[in-house]
Amino acid sequence: MVAEGAIEPMLDNPSHCSVVAPFQAIVEMKEEHVIDNDFFVKSVPIVNHTSKVAGGSTKFPRFNRQFAEAPSAASMRTALKGLGRNPNPASLAKALSDFHLLVYLSEVFNLGEGLEDICKWVAKYAYREDEQAAVNLENLQEGYRVLIMSMAGLD
C-alpha cells in the first residue's frame, strides 16, 4: 500500500500511518483514515526445530551463535575426528553434510576451487535411504578428500 501511495507514515505518530485522500482503508468493516501499524503485522509462533543438515551428527560450531569455540580448523578436526584417516564414503558424506561445516569450507575455498563439487557429492550421498545405494557410493575425489582431511589435521 505504501508503494502505491495509498498510505504514508505519520511523522507526529510513528506507530500509525494515514490513508491518502483518493484511497479508502477498511479496518474491521469500518472506514479508517488512520491505521495502527500493528494491523499489518502478523504474529507467528516460534517453533523449535532441529535439522539433520544443520549440526545433526557433528558438533561443528554454528556461525550465528556465540560459543567458547569459534569455527576453525580445530573445530573441523573435532567434527571429523571420529572418521579416522581413511573414512568410508557414507560416513564422510554424513559428516560433511553439516551446514555450518560447509559454510566454514566456503570461507577456505575460493569460488571455482571445488566446493561446488564437494557440495554436489554431499547432496547426492549424505542421506541415502536405500541400503543398496549406500553400498555403491562413489568416493569423493581423492584430492578433495586429502585436502579436507589435512585441513582438519587428520592426514
Short mmCIF file of C-alpha atoms in Angstrom, two decimals:
data_model
loop_
_atom_site.label_atom_id
_atom_site.label_comp_id
_atom_site.label_asym_id
_atom_site.label_seq_id
_atom_site.Cartn_x
_atom_site.Cartn_y
_atom_site.Cartn_z
CA MET A 1 0.00 0.00 0.00
CA VAL A 2 2.95 2.33 0.62
CA ALA A 3 4.39 1.62 -2.84
CA GLU A 4 1.07 2.57 -4.47
CA GLY A 5 0.88 5.75 -2.36
CA ALA A 6 -2.29 4.66 -0.54
CA ILE A 7 -0.79 5.17 2.93
CA GLU A 8 2.04 7.27 4.25
CA PRO A 9 3.83 7.42 7.60
CA MET A 10 2.70 9.95 10.18
CA LEU A 11 5.66 11.98 11.44
CA ASP A 12 3.90 13.05 14.63
CA ASN A 13 2.76 9.46 15.43
CA PRO A 14 5.21 6.89 14.00
CA SER A 15 3.17 3.91 15.24
CA HIS A 16 0.37 4.82 12.84
CA CYS A 17 0.01 5.65 9.15
CA SER A 18 -2.51 7.85 7.38
CA VAL A 19 -4.61 6.97 4.34
CA VAL A 20 -4.09 9.29 1.35
CA ALA A 21 -7.23 11.08 0.08
CA PRO A 22 -8.46 9.16 -3.00
CA PHE A 23 -7.91 5.80 -1.26
CA GLN A 24 -10.04 4.12 1.38
CA ALA A 25 -8.95 1.72 4.09
CA ILE A 26 -11.41 -0.65 5.69
CA VAL A 27 -10.36 -1.93 9.12
CA GLU A 28 -12.73 -4.34 10.85
CA MET A 29 -15.53 -3.39 8.45
CA LYS A 30 -15.21 0.37 9.12
CA GLU A 31 -13.56 3.05 7.02
CA GLU A 32 -10.46 4.42 8.74
CA HIS A 33 -8.28 7.44 7.90
CA VAL A 34 -5.53 6.49 10.37
CA ILE A 35 -4.33 2.89 10.71
CA ASP A 36 -2.28 1.38 13.52
CA ASN A 37 0.90 -0.23 12.09
CA ASP A 38 0.26 -3.35 14.18
CA PHE A 39 -2.71 -4.04 11.88
CA PHE A 40 -0.17 -5.05 9.17
CA VAL A 41 1.91 -7.29 11.45
CA LYS A 42 1.17 -11.00 11.57
CA SER A 43 2.33 -12.76 14.72
CA VAL A 44 3.66 -16.25 14.18
CA PRO A 45 4.78 -18.69 16.86
CA ILE A 46 8.45 -19.59 17.10
CA VAL A 47 8.79 -23.34 16.90
CA ASN A 48 11.92 -25.17 17.98
CA HIS A 49 13.39 -27.09 15.05
CA THR A 50 16.36 -29.38 14.72
CA SER A 51 17.64 -30.35 11.32
CA LYS A 52 19.97 -33.17 10.45
CA VAL A 53 21.55 -30.82 7.90
CA ALA A 54 22.35 -28.12 10.46
CA GLY A 55 24.53 -29.75 13.04
CA GLY A 56 22.80 -33.09 13.33
CA SER A 57 25.52 -35.68 13.75
CA THR A 58 28.62 -33.49 14.02
CA LYS A 59 29.39 -30.89 16.61
CA PHE A 60 30.76 -28.13 14.40
CA PRO A 61 30.10 -24.70 15.97
CA ARG A 62 27.39 -22.57 14.44
CA PHE A 63 28.34 -19.26 12.86
CA ASN A 64 25.38 -17.30 14.20
CA ARG A 65 25.89 -18.30 17.84
CA GLN A 66 28.40 -17.30 20.47
CA PHE A 67 30.29 -20.33 21.71
CA ALA A 68 33.55 -20.73 23.54
CA GLU A 69 34.93 -22.26 20.34
CA ALA A 70 34.63 -20.38 17.04
CA PRO A 71 34.51 -22.24 13.72
CA SER A 72 38.13 -23.12 12.92
CA ALA A 73 40.45 -25.88 11.76
CA ALA A 74 40.48 -27.19 15.33
CA SER A 75 36.68 -27.46 15.41
CA MET A 76 36.82 -29.11 11.99
CA ARG A 77 39.27 -31.65 13.43
CA THR A 78 36.86 -32.33 16.31
CA ALA A 79 33.94 -32.78 13.90
CA LEU A 80 35.83 -35.19 11.61
CA LYS A 81 37.99 -36.93 14.24
CA GLY A 82 35.76 -39.98 14.60
CA LEU A 83 36.06 -40.82 10.89
CA GLY A 84 39.68 -41.95 11.04
CA ARG A 85 42.37 -41.33 8.44
CA ASN A 86 40.62 -43.10 5.56
CA PRO A 87 36.84 -42.72 6.10
CA ASN A 88 34.30 -44.63 4.08
CA PRO A 89 32.23 -42.51 1.67
CA ALA A 90 28.97 -42.80 3.63
CA SER A 91 30.41 -41.54 6.92
CA LEU A 92 32.40 -38.77 5.19
CA ALA A 93 29.30 -37.61 3.30
CA LYS A 94 27.29 -37.59 6.54
CA ALA A 95 29.98 -35.61 8.38
CA LEU A 96 30.39 -33.10 5.55
CA SER A 97 26.63 -32.59 5.35
CA ASP A 98 26.73 -30.31 8.40
CA PHE A 99 25.65 -26.92 7.02
CA HIS A 100 27.97 -24.95 9.29
CA LEU A 101 30.96 -27.08 8.31
CA LEU A 102 30.19 -26.39 4.64
CA VAL A 103 29.93 -22.66 5.40
CA TYR A 104 33.38 -22.86 7.02
CA LEU A 105 34.74 -24.65 3.95
CA SER A 106 33.25 -21.90 1.76
CA GLU A 107 35.43 -19.39 3.59
CA VAL A 108 38.50 -21.52 2.98
CA PHE A 109 37.87 -22.45 -0.66
CA ASN A 110 37.69 -19.75 -3.30
CA LEU A 111 34.96 -19.76 -5.93
CA GLY A 112 35.67 -22.45 -8.51
CA GLU A 113 38.16 -24.34 -6.34
CA GLY A 114 35.96 -27.37 -5.88
CA LEU A 115 33.50 -26.55 -3.12
CA GLU A 116 30.69 -26.84 -5.66
CA ASP A 117 31.82 -30.41 -6.46
CA ILE A 118 32.05 -31.27 -2.76
CA CYS A 119 28.53 -29.90 -2.11
CA LYS A 120 27.10 -31.84 -5.06
CA TRP A 121 28.73 -35.04 -3.79
CA VAL A 122 27.42 -34.44 -0.26
CA ALA A 123 23.91 -33.70 -1.55
CA LYS A 124 23.96 -36.88 -3.61
CA TYR A 125 25.19 -39.25 -0.90
CA ALA A 126 24.63 -37.83 2.58
CA TYR A 127 21.09 -39.02 3.29
CA ARG A 128 20.51 -42.04 1.08
CA GLU A 129 17.58 -44.14 2.25
CA ASP A 130 18.12 -47.43 0.41
CA GLU A 131 20.79 -49.82 1.66
CA GLN A 132 21.99 -50.93 -1.80
CA ALA A 133 22.75 -47.36 -2.86
CA ALA A 134 24.74 -46.86 0.34
CA VAL A 135 26.97 -49.79 -0.61
CA ASN A 136 27.63 -48.42 -4.11
CA LEU A 137 28.74 -44.92 -3.09
CA GLU A 138 31.23 -43.08 -5.24
CA ASN A 139 34.23 -41.81 -3.32
CA LEU A 140 34.80 -38.09 -3.03
CA GLN A 141 37.55 -37.14 -5.46
CA GLU A 142 40.84 -38.08 -3.82
CA GLY A 143 42.27 -34.56 -3.95
CA TYR A 144 39.29 -33.07 -2.13
CA ARG A 145 39.28 -35.83 0.47
CA VAL A 146 43.01 -35.42 1.15
CA LEU A 147 42.66 -31.62 1.31
CA ILE A 148 39.74 -31.74 3.74
CA MET A 149 41.40 -34.34 5.97
CA SER A 150 44.70 -32.41 6.01
CA MET A 151 42.85 -29.14 6.80
CA ALA A 152 41.40 -30.98 9.80
CA GLY A 153 44.87 -32.26 10.73
CA LEU A 154 43.87 -35.89 10.17
CA ASP A 155 46.25 -36.77 7.33
#
